[in-house]
CSV table of C-alpha atoms in Angstrom, one decimal:
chain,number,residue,atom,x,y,z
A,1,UNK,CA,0.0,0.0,0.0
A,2,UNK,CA,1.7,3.3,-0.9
A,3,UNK,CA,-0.2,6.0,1.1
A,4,UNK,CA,1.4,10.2,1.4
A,5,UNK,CA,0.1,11.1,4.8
A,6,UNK,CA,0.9,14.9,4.2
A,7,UNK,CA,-0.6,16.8,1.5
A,8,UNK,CA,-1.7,20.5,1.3
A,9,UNK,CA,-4.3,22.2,-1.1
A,10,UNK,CA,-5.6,25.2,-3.1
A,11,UNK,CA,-6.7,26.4,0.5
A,12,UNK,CA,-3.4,26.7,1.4
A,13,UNK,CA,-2.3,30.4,1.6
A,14,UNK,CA,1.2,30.3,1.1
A,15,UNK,CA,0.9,27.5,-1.2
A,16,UNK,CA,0.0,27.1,-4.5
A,17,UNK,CA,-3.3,27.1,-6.8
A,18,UNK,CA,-3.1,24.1,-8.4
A,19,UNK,CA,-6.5,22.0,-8.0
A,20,UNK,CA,-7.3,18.9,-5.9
A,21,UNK,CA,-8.3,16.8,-9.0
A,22,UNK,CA,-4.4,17.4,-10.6
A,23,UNK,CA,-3.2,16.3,-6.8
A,24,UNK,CA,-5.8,13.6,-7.1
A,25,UNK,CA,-5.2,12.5,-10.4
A,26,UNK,CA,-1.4,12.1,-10.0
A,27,UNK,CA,-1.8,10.0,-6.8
A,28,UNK,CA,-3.7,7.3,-8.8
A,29,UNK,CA,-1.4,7.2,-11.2
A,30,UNK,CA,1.7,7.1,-9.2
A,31,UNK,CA,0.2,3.8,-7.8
A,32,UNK,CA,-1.0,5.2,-4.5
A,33,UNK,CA,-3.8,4.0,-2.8
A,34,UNK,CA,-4.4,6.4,0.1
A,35,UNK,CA,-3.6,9.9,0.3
A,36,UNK,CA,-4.4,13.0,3.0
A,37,UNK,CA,-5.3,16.4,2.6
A,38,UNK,CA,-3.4,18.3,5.6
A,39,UNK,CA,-4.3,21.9,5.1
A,40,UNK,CA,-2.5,24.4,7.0
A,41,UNK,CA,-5.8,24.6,10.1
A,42,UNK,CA,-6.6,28.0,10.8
A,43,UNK,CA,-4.6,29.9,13.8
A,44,UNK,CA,-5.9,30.6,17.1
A,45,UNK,CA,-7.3,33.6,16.9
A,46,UNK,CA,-6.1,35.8,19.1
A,47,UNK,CA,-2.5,34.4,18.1
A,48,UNK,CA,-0.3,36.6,16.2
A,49,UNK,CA,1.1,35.4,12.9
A,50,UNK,CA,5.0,36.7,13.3
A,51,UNK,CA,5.7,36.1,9.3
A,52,UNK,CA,5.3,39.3,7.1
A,53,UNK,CA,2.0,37.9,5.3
A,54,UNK,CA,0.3,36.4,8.3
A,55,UNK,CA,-0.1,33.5,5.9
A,56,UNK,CA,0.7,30.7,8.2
A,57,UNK,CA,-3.1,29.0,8.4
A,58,UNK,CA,-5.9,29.4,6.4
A,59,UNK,CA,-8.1,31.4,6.6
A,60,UNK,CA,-11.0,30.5,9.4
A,61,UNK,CA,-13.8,31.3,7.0
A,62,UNK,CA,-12.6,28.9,4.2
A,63,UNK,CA,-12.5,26.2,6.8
A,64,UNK,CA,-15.9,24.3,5.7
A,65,UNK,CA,-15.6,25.2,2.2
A,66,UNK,CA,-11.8,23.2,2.3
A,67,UNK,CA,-14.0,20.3,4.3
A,68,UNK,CA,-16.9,19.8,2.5
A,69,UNK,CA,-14.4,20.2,-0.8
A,70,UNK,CA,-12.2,17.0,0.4
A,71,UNK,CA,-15.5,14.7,1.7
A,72,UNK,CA,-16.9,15.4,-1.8
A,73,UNK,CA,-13.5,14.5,-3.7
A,74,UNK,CA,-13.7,11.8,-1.2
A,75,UNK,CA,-17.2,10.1,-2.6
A,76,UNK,CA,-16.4,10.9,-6.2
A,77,UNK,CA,-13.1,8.8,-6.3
A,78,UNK,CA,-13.6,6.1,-3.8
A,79,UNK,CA,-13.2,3.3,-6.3
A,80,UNK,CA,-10.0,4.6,-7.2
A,81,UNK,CA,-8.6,5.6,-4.2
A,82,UNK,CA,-9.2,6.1,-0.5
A,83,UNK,CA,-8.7,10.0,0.5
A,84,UNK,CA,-8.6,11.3,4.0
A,85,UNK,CA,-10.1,15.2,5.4
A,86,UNK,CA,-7.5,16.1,7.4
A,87,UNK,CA,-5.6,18.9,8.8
A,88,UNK,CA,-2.2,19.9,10.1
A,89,UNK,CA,-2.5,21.5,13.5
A,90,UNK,CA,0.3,23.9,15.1
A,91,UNK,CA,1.5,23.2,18.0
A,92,UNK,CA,2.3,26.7,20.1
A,93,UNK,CA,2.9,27.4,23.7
A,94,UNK,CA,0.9,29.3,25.4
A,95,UNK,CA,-2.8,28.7,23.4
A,96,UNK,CA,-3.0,25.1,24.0
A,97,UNK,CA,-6.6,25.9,25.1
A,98,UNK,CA,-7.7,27.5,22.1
A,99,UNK,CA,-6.4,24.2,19.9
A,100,UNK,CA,-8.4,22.2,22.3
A,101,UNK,CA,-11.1,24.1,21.8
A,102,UNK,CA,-10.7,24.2,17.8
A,103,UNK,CA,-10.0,19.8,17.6
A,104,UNK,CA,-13.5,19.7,19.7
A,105,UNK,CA,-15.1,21.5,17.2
A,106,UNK,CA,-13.3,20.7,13.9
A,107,UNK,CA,-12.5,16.9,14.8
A,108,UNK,CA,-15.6,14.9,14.4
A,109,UNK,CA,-15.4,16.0,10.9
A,110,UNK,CA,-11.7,14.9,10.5
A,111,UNK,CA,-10.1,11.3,9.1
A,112,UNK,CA,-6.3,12.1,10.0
A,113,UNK,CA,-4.7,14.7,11.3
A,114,UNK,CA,-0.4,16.2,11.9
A,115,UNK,CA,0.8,17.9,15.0
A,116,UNK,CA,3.4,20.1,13.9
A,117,UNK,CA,5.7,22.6,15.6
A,118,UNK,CA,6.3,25.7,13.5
A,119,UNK,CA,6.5,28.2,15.9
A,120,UNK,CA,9.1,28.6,18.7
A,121,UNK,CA,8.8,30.9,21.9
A,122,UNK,CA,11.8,32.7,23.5
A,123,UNK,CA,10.7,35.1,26.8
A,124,UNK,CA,7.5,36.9,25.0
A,125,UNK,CA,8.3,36.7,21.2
A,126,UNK,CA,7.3,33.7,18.9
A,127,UNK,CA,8.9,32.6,15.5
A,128,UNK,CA,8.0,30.8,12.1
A,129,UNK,CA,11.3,29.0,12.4
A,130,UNK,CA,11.0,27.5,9.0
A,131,UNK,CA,9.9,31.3,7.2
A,132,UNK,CA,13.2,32.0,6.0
A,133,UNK,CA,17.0,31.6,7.2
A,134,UNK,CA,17.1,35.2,7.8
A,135,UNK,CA,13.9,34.7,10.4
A,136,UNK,CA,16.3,31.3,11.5
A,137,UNK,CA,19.6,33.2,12.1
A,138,UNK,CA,17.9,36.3,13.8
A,139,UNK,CA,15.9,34.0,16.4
A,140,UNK,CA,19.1,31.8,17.5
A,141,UNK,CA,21.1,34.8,18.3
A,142,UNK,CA,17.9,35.9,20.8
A,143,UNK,CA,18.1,32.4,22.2
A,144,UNK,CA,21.8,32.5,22.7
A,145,UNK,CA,22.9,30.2,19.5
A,146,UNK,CA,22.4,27.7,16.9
A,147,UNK,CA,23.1,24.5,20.2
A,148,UNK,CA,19.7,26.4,22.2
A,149,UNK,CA,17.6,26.9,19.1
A,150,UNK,CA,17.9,23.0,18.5
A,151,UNK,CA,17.3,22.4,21.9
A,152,UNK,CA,14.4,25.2,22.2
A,153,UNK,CA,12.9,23.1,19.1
A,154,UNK,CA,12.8,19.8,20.6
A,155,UNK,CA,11.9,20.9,24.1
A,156,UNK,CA,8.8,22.7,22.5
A,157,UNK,CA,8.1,19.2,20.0
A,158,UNK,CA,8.3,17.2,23.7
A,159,UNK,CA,5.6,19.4,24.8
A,160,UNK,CA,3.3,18.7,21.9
A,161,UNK,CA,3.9,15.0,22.6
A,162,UNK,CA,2.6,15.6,26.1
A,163,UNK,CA,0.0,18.5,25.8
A,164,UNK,CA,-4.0,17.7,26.6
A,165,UNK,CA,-5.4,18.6,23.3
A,166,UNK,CA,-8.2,16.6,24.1
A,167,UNK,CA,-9.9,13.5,22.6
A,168,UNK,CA,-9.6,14.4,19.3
A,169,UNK,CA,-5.4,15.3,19.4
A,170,UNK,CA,-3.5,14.4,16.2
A,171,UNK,CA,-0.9,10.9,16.4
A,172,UNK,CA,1.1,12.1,13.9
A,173,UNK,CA,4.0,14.1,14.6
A,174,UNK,CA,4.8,16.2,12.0
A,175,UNK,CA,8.4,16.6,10.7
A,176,UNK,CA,10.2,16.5,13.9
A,177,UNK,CA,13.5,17.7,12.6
A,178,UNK,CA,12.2,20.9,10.8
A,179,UNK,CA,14.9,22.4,13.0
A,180,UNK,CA,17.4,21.3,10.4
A,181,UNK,CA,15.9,23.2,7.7
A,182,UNK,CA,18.6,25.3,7.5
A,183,UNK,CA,21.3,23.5,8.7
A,184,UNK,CA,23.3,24.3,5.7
A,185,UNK,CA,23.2,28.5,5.9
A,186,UNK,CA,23.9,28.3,10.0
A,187,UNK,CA,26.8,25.9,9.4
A,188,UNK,CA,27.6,24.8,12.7
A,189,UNK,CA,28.4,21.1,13.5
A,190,UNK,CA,25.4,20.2,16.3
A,191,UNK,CA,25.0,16.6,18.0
A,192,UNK,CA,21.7,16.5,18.3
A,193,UNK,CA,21.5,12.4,18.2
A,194,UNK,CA,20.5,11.9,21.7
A,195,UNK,CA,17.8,14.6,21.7
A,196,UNK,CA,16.2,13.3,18.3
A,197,UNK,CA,16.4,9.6,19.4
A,198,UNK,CA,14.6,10.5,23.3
A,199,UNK,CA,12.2,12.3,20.9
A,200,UNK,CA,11.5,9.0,18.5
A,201,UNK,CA,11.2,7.0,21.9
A,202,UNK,CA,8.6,9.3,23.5
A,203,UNK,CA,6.7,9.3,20.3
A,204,UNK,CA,6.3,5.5,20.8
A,205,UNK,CA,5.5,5.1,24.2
A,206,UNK,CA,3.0,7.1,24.0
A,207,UNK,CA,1.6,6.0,20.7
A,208,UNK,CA,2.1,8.5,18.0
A,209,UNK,CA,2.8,7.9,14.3
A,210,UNK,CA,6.1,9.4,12.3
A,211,UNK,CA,5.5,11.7,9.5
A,212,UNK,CA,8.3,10.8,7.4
A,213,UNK,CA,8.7,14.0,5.6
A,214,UNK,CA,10.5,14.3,2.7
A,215,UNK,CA,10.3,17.7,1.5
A,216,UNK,CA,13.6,18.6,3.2
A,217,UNK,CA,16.0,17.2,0.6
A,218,UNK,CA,14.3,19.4,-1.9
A,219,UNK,CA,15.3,22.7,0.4
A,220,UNK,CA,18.3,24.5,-0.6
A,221,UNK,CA,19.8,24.9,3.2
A,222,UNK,CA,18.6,21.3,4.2
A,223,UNK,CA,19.1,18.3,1.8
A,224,UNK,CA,18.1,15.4,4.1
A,225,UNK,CA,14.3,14.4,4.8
A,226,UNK,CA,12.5,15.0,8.3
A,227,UNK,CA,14.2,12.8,10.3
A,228,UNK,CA,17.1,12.2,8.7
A,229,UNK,CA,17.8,8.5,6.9
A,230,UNK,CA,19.2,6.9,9.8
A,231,UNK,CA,16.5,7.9,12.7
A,232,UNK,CA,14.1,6.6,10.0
A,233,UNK,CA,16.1,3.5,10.5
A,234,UNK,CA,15.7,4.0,14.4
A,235,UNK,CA,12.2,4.5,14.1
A,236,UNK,CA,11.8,1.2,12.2
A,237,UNK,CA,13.9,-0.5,15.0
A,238,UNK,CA,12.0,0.3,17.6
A,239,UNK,CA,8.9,-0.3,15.7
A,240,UNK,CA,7.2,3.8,16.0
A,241,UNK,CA,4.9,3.4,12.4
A,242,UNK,CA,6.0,5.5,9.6
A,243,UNK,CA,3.7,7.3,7.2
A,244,UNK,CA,5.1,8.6,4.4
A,245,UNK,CA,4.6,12.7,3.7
A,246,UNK,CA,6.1,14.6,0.7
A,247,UNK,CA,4.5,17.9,2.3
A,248,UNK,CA,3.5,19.1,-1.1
A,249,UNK,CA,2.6,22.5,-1.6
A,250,UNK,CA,2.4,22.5,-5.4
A,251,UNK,CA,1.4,19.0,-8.0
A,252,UNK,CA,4.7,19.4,-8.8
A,253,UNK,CA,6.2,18.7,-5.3
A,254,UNK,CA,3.8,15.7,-4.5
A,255,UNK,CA,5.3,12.2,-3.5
A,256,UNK,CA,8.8,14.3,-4.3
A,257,UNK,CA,11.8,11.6,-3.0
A,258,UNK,CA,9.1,9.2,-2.4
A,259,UNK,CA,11.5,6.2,-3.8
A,260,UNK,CA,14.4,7.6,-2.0
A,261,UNK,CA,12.3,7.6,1.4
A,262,UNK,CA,10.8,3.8,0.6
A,263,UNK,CA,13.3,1.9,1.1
A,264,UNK,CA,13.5,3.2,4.4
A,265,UNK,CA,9.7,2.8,4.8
């Protein structure tokens, strides 16, 4: 069964245009089987987007058109191929209410779901830490260096592993390494092996899937998937399930390294 656990949309507003039929389409004919919509949920409200656009989610008004959209995709190409309504949620400190509140609502409606950590927290500020490496570089020197923004990054992904988001909380843990996103433009040499193999751990004792993410070998500053080849390896060993995600923003981009990732998967 070849399934991409991590697709995004037309609703996506930093994203591309390109329709949910061409996504569609190129799934079945790429030999997958079962794909899922992970649209960028909307922010909490009273949240404040730090990137220039305010971008980040989509809108909340286009919320049921993007739902009713995917269940209806979902009943027109059921013989073909099994799609999921699903979301990818942020993770931030500080308004884990307000995504409780949102999953009670939006849940019910959902078939899968991502918990991802894009935004970071240092004193009162927050950060898209995957916006740009000019956002990147800036926020490590308020956080004292490239060593504390890894660290600030996995303490806040540990937090999302153990957060009451209520019933309807996502299993899948989206790219967990996105931290090494820019790897390449900061440089530095950082042993981060013990903090993303604790992290792998955690995600299986307490029963969380892997997004296996493979859009990072396609960024300039990255070159390596989300995890990295061998703590997909780990993962395997200690038997934390995989599900594949090419984290497409555009057709072009979807299932991208796919056969590079399988034989890991």
């Amino acid at each position: 069964m070849k399934k991409d656990g991590h697709i995004h949309s037309p609703f996506c507003p930093h994203g591309t245009k390109d329709p949910f039929e061409h996504y569609i389409e190129k799934a079945i004919e790429h030999g997958f089987t079962e794909i899922t919509f992970t649209e960028h949920a909307p922010l909490p409200t009273n949240f404040v987007d730090p990137t220039p656009d305010k971008d980040s989610g989509m809108d909340p008004k286009d919320l049921t058109a993007y739902i009713e959209t995917v269940q209806q995709l979902k009943e027109q190409y059921k013989q073909q191929i099994k799609i999921n309504v699903g979301l990818e949620i942020d993770y931030i400190i500080g308004y884990e209410t307000e995504t409780r509140a949102f999953l009670d609502i939006v849940g019910p409606f959902l078939d899968d779901a991502i918990l991802s950590v894009h935004f970071l927290k240092h004193n009162d500020t927050y950060a898209c830490i995957d916006f740009s490496d000019e956002v990147y570089l800036n926020f490590a020197k308020q956080v004292g260096g490239i060593d504390s923004l890894y660290h600030l990054y996995y303490d806040t992904v540990l937090k999302s592993l153990e957060a009451n988001l209520g019933r309807f909380k996502p299993r899948r843990i989206g790219h967990p390494t996105l931290i090494h996103k820019f790897q390449l433009a900061h440089g530095e040499k950082i042993n981060d092996h013990s903090r993303i193999t604790d992290m792998l751990t955690k995600m299986k004792e307490l029963g969380y899937e892997l997004d296996v993410n493979s859009a990072g070998l396609s960024k300039t500053f990255c070159k390596e998937p989300y995890p990295p080849m061998p703590y997909i390896d780990f993962a395997r060993s200690i038997s934390l399930p995989l599900v594949f995600g090419s984290d497409a923003h555009s057709v072009k981009d979807l299932h991208q390294h796919y056969e590079t990732i399988y034989k890991n998967v």
